[in-house]
Tab-separated table of C-alpha atoms in Angstrom:
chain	number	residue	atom	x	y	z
A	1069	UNK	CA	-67.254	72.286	67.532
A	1070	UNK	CA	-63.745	70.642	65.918
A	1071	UNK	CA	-64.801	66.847	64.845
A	1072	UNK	CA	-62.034	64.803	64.457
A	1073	UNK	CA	-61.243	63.134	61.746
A	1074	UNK	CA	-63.567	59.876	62.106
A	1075	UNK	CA	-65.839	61.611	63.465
A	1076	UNK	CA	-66.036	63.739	60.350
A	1077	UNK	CA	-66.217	60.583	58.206
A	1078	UNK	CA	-68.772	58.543	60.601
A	1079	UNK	CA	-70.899	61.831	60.703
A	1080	UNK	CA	-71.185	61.328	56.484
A	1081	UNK	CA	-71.545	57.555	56.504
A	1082	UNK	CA	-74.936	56.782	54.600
A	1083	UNK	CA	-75.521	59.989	53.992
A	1084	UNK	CA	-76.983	59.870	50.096
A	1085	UNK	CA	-75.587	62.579	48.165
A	1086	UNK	CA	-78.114	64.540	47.774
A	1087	UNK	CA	-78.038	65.187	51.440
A	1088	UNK	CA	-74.857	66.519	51.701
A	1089	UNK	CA	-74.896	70.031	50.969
A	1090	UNK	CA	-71.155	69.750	49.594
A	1091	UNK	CA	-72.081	67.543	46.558
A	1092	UNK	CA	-73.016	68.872	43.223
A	1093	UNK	CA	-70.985	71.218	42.021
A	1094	UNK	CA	-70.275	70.322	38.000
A	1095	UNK	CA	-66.600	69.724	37.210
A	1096	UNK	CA	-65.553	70.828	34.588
A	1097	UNK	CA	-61.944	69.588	34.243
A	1098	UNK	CA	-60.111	66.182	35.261
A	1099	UNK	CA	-56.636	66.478	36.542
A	1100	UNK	CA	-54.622	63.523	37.860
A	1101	UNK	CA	-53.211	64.550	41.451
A	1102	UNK	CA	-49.533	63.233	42.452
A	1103	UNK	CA	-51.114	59.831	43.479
A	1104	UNK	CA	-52.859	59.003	40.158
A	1105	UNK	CA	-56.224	59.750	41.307
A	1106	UNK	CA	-58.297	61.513	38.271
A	1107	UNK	CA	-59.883	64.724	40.437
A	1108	UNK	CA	-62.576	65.992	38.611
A	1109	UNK	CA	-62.289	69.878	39.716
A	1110	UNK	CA	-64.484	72.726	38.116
A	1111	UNK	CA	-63.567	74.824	35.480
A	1112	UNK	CA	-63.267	78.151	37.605
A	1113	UNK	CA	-61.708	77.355	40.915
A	1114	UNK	CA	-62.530	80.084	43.752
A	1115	UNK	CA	-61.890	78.739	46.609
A	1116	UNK	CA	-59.859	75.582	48.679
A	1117	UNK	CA	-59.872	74.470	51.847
A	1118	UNK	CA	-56.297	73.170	52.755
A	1119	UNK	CA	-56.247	69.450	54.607
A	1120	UNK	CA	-53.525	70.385	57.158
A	1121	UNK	CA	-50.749	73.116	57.891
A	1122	UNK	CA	-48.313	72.069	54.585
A	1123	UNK	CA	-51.059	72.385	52.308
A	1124	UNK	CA	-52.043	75.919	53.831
A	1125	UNK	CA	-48.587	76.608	53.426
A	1126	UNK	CA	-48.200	75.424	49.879
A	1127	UNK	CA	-51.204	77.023	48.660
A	1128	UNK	CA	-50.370	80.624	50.187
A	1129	UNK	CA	-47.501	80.518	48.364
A	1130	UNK	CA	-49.448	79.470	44.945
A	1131	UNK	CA	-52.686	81.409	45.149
A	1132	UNK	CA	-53.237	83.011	48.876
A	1133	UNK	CA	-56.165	84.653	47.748
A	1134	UNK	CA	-58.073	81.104	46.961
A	1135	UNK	CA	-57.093	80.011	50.902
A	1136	UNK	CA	-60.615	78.602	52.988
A	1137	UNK	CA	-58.836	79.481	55.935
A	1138	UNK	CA	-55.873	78.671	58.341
A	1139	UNK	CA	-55.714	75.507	59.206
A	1140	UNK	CA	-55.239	77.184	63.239
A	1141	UNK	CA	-55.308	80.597	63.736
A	1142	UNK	CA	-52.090	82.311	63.231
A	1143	UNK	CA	-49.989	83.010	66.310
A	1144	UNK	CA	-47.646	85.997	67.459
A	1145	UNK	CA	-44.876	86.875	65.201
A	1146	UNK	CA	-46.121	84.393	62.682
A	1147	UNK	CA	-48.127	87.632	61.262
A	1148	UNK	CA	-44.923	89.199	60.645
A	1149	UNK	CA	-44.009	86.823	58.235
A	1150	UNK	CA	-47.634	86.650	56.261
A	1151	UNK	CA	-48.893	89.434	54.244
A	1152	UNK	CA	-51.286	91.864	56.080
A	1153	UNK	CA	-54.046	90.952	53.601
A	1154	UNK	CA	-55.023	87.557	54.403
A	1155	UNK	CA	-54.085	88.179	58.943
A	1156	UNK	CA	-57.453	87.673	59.676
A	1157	UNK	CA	-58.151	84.552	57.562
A	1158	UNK	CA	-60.334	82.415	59.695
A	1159	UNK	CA	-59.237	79.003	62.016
A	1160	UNK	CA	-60.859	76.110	60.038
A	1161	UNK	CA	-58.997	73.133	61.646
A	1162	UNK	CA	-57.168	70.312	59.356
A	1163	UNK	CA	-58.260	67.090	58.034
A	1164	UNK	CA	-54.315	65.220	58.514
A	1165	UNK	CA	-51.994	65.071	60.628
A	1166	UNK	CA	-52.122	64.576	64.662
A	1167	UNK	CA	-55.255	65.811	66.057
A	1168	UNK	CA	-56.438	65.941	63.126
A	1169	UNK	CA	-59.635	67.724	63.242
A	1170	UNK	CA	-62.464	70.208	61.114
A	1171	UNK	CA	-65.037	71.929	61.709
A	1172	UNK	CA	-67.781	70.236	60.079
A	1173	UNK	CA	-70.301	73.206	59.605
A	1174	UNK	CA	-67.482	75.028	58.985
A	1175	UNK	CA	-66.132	73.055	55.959
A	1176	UNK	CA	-69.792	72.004	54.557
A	1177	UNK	CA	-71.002	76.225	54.965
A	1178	UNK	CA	-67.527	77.319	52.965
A	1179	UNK	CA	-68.980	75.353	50.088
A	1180	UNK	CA	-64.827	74.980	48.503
A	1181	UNK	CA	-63.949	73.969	44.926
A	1182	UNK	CA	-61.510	71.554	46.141
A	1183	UNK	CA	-59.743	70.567	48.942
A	1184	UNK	CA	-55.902	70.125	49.147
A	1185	UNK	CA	-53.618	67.654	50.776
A	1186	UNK	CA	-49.826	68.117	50.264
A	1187	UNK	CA	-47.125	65.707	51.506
A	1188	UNK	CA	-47.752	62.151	52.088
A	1189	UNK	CA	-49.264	60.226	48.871
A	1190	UNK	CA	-49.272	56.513	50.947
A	1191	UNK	CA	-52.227	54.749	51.121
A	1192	UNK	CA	-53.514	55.796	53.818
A	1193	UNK	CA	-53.771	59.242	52.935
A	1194	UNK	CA	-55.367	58.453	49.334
A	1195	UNK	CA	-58.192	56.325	51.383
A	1196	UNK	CA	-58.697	59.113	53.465
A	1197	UNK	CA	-59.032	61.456	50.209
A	1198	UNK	CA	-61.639	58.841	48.287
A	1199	UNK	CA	-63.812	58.542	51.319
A	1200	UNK	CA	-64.304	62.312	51.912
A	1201	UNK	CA	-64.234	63.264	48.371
A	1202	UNK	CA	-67.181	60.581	47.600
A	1203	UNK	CA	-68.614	61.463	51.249
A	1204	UNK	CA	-68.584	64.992	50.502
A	1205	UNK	CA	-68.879	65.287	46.625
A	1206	UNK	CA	-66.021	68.084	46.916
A	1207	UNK	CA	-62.749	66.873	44.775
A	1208	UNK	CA	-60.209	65.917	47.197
A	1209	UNK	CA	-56.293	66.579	45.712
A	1210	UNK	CA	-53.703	65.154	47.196
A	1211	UNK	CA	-50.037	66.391	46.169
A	1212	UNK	CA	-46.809	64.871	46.680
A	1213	UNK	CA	-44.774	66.767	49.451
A	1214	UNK	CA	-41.258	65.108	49.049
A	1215	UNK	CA	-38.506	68.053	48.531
A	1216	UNK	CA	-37.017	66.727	45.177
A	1217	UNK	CA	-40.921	66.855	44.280
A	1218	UNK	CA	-41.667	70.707	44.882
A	1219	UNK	CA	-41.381	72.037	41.733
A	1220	UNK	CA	-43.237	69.429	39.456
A	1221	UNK	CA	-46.211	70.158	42.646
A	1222	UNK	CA	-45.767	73.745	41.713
A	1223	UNK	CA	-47.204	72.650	38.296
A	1224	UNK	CA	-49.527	70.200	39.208
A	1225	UNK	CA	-51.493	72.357	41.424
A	1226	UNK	CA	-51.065	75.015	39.252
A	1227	UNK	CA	-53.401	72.923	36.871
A	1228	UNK	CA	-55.871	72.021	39.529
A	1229	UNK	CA	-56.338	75.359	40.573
A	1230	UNK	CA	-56.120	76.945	36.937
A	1231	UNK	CA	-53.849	78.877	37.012
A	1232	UNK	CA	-50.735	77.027	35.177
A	1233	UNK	CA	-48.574	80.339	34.703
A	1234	UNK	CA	-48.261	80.944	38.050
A	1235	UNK	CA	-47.643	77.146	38.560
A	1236	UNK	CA	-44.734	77.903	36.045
A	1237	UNK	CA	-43.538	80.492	37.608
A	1238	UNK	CA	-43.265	79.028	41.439
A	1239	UNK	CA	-41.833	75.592	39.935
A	1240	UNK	CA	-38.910	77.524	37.957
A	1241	UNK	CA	-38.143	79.459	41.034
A	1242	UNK	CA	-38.043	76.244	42.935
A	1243	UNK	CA	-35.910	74.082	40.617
A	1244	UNK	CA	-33.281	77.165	40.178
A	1245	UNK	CA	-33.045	77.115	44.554
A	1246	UNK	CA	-32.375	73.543	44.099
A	1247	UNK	CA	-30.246	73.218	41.524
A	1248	UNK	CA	-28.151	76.259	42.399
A	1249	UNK	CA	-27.919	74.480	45.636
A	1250	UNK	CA	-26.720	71.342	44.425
A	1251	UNK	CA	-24.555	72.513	42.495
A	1252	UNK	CA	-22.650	74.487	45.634
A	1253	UNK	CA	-23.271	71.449	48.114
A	1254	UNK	CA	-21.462	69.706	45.440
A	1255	UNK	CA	-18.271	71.706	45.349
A	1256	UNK	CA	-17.934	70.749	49.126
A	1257	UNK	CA	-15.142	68.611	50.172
A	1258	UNK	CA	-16.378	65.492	51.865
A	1259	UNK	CA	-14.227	65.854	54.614
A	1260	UNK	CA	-15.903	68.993	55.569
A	1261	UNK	CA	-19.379	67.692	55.732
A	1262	UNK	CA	-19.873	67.878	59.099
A	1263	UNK	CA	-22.569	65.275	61.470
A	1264	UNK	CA	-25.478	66.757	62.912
A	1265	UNK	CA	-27.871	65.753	65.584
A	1266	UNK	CA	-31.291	67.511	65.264
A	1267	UNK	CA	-33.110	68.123	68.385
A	1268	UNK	CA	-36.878	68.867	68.870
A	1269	UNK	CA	-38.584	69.572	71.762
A	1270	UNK	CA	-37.897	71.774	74.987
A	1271	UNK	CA	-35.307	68.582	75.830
A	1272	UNK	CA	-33.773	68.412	72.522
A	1273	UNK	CA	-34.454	64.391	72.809
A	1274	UNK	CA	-36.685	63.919	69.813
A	1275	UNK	CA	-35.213	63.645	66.565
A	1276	UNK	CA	-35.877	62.040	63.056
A	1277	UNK	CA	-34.518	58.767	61.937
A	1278	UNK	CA	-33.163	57.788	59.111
A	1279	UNK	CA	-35.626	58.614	56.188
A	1280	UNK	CA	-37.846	60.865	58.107
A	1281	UNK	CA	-38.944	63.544	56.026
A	1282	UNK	CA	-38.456	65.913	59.164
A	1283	UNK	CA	-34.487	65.927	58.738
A	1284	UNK	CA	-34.965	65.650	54.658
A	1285	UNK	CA	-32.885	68.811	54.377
A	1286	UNK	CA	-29.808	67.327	55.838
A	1287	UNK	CA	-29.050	65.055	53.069
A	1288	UNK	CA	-29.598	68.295	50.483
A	1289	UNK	CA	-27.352	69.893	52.342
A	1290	UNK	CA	-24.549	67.293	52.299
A	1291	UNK	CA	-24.475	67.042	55.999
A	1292	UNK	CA	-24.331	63.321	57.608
A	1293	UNK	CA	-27.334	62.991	60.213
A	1294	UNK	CA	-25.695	61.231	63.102
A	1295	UNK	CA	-29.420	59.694	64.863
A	1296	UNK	CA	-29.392	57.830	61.512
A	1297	UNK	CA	-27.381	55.232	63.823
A	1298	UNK	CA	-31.367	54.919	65.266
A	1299	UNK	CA	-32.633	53.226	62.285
A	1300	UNK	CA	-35.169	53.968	60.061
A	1301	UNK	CA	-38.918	55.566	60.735
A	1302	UNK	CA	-39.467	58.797	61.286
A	1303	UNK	CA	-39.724	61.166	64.873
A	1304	UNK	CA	-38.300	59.247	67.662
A	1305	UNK	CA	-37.043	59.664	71.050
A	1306	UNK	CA	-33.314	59.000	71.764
A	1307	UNK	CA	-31.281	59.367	75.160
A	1308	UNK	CA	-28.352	61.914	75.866
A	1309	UNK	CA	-26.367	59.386	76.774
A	1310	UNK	CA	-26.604	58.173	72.723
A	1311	UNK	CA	-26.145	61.736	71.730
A	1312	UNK	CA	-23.338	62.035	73.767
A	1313	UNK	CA	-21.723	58.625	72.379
A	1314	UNK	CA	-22.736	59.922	68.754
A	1315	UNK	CA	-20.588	63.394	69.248
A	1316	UNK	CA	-22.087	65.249	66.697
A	1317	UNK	CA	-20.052	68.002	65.466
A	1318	UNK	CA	-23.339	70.785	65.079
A	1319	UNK	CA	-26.604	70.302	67.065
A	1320	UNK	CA	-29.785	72.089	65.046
A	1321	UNK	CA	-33.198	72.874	66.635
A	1322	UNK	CA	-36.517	74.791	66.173
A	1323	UNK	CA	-37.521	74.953	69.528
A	1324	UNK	CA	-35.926	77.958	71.298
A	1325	UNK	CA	-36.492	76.320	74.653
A	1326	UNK	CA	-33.507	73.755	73.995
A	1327	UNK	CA	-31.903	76.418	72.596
A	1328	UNK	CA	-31.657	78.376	75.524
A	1329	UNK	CA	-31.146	75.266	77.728
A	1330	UNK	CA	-28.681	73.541	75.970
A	1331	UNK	CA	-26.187	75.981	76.909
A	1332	UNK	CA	-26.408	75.712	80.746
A	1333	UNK	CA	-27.519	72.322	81.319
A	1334	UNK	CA	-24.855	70.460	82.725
A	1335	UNK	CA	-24.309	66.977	80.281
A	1336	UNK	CA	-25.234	69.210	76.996
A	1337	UNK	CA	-22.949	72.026	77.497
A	1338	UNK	CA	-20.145	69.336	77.991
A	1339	UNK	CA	-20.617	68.153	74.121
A	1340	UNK	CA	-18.044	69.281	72.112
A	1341	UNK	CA	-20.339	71.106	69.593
A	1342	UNK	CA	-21.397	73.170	72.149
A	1343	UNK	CA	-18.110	73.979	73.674
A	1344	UNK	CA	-17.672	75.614	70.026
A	1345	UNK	CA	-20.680	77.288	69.855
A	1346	UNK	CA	-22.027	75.287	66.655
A	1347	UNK	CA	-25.624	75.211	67.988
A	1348	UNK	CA	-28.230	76.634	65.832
A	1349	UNK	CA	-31.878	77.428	66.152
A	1350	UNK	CA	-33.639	77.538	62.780
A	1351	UNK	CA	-35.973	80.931	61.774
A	1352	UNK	CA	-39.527	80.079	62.390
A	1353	UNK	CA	-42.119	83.015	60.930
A	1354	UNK	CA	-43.775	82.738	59.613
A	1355	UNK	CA	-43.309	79.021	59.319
A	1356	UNK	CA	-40.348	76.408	60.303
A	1357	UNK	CA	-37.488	77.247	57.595
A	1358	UNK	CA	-35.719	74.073	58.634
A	1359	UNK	CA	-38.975	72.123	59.402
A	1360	UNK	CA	-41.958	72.053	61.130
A	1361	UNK	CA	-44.158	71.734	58.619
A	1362	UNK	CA	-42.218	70.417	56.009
A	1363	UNK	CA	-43.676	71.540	53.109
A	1364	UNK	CA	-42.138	73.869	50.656
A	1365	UNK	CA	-41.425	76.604	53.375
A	1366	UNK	CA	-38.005	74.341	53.213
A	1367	UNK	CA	-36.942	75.903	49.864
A	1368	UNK	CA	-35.414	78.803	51.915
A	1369	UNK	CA	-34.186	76.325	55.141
A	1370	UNK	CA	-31.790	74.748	52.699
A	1371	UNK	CA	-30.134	78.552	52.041
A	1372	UNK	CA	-30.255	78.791	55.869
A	1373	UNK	CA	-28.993	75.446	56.458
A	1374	UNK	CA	-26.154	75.732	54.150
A	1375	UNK	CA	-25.374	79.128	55.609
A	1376	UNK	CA	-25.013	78.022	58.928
A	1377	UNK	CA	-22.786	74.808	58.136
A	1378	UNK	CA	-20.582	76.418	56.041
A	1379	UNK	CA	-20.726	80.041	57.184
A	1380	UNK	CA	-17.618	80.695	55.158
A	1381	UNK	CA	-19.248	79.863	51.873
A	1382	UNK	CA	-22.659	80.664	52.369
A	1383	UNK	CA	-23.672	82.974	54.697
A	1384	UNK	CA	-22.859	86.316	53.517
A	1385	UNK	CA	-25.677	86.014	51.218
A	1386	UNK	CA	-28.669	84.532	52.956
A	1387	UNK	CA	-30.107	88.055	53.419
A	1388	UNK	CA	-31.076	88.853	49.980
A	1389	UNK	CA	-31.870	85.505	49.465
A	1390	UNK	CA	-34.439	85.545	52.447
A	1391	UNK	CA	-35.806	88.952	51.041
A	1392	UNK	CA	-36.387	87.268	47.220
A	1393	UNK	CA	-37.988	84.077	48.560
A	1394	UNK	CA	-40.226	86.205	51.374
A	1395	UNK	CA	-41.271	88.653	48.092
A	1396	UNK	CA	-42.095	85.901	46.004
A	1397	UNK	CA	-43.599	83.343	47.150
A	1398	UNK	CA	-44.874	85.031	50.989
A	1399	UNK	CA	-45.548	88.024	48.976
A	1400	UNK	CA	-43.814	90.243	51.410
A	1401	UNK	CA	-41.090	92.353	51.446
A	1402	UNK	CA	-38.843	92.532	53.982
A	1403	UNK	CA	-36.996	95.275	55.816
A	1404	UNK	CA	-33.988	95.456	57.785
A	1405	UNK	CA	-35.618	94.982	60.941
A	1406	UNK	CA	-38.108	92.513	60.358
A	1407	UNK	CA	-35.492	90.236	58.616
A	1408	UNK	CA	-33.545	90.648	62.163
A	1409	UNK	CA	-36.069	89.481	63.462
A	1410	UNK	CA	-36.917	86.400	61.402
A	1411	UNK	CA	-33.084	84.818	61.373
A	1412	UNK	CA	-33.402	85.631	65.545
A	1413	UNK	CA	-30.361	84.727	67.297
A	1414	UNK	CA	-29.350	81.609	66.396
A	1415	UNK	CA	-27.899	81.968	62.637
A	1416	UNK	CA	-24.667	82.423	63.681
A	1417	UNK	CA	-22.026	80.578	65.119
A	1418	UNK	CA	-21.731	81.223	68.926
A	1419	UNK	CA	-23.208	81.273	72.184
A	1420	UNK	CA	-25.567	84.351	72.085
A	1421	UNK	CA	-26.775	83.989	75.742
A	1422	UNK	CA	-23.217	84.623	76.674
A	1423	UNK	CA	-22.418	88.227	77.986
């Protein structure tokens, strides 16, 4: 049965070590995580059971073969984006997040060499980390998620894991994306940076605010994000009568419910952005490219985001640079067809519900 997340920690409470069937394994080697916490983590690492969906995410495209499980049970086309091999990976719930919740038998009977957190390194998440780590006696990681961060977490999981080349390898990849992309955002004329309005949900209300790590991408991209006028946090839920005063000039979404009704309903389809057909709904196998999680699944949202903002400049090449990122770090390779698939409809500048 799923235990949520103080459950899992009341259930351990007074527990002595030796009654925790977790606890014990010798470690070998000491490794400080992204929050300054010394992990002590054996010297042959076989196995890791990922805290939530970024850190699944993250470690599939490190090491997929050390992966516990999914953190939920992977859904529909998401399999077309994931490499046949690890499919039937087993549901083994997640430690963060909302709703967070494990299976306790289920985490205890897997016996991993560590367990990984990836995004957050606040306080609250590094209490969370000490209790089950000294609850458990499995060393907890947490690493930092932020998307100037991804390729020094390339490394330092690299080291936890032991396996530093590969941690190498993934960070170069992920520094030359980013700097290659900087570099172009930065030959952009200011007056062509363009506001967007991010919309989540099936009503396109919900959006991040200033600082959210949700809309992160935007600012990488050079693109002003117009709910900043909310303040800072992160998700929150604005009217369409703000929207409508901010005027944004390109609305982006993952959800292809607002995608589809954004078109027809009858106070969105009067904002000019839509009248030009500068809505877009970001790829999502087999993960978010834009969000949703944000973890390093992002490195190719930024090409996507950049094509589809400045379609001119960018978007003639977002193919091969979907099939690259999907061989090397989804360990996949993509054909005609399923890359169709994966960019879906909304990549390109129109109304495609629109006979």
């Amino acid at each position: 049965m799923p235990l949520h997340r103080r459950q899992l920690l009341g259930l351990f409470g007074g527990l002595p070590f030796a009654a925790v069937p977790g606890v014990l394994r010798a470690a070998g080697r000491r490794i400080t995580d992204s929050a300054g916490r010394a992990v002590a983590v054996p010297d042959r690492v076989t196995k890791v059971f990922p805290a939530g969906p970024p850190a699944s995410i993250f470690l599939y495209m490190m090491a997929p073969d050390l992966l516990a499980g999914w953190s939920r049970v992977l859904r529909g086309k998401e399999r077309a984006g994931i490499a046949e091999t690890y499919h039937g990976l087993p549901e083994i719930g997640r430690l963060t997040g909302r709703g967070g919740s494990a299976n306790l038998e289920t985490v205890m009977v897997m016996k991993p060499d560590l367990i990984l957190d990836y995004g957050s390194v606040k306080p609250t998440y590094i209490s969370l980390a000490d209790r089950v780590q000294a609850q458990t006696g499995i060393p907890y990681a947490l690493i930092d998620g932020r998307f100037d961060n991804i390729a020094k977490s390339f490394l330092t999981l690299g080291d936890l894991i032991g396996r530093p080349e590969r941690g190498r390898a993934c960070a170069a990849k992920a520094q030359t994306i980013i700097d290659g992309l900087a570099a172009a955002r930065a030959a952009i004329p200011t007056a062509d940076r363009p506001r967007v309005y991010y919309g989540r949900g099936a009503d396109g209300l919900q959006t991040g605010a200033k600082g959210a790590i949700n809309v992160e991408l935007l600012g990488h991209a050079g693109a002003v994000n117009v709910a900043d006028q909310a303040g800072e946090g992160g998700l929150t839920k604005v009217s369409l009568e703000q929207i409508l005063g901010w005027d944004p000039d390109v609305v982006l979404t993952t959800d292809p419910n607002f995608f589809d009704l954004i078109w027809t309903h009858d106070v969105w389809k009067t904002l000019p952005a839509v009248k030009a057909g500068r809505v877009y709904l970001s790829p999502t196998v087999p993960w978010g490219w834009f969000d949703r999680p944000p973890s390093a699944n992002r490195l190719i949202g930024l090409h996507w985001l950049l094509a589809v903002l400045y379609p001119d400049r960018f978007l003639q090449g977002l193919a091969d640079r979907a099939r690259d990122f999907y061989s090397f770090f989804y360990h996949l390779d993509l054909d005609a067809d399923r890359l169709a698939m994966i960019l879906g409809p909304g990549s390109h500048p129109g109304n495609p519900r629109k006979p």
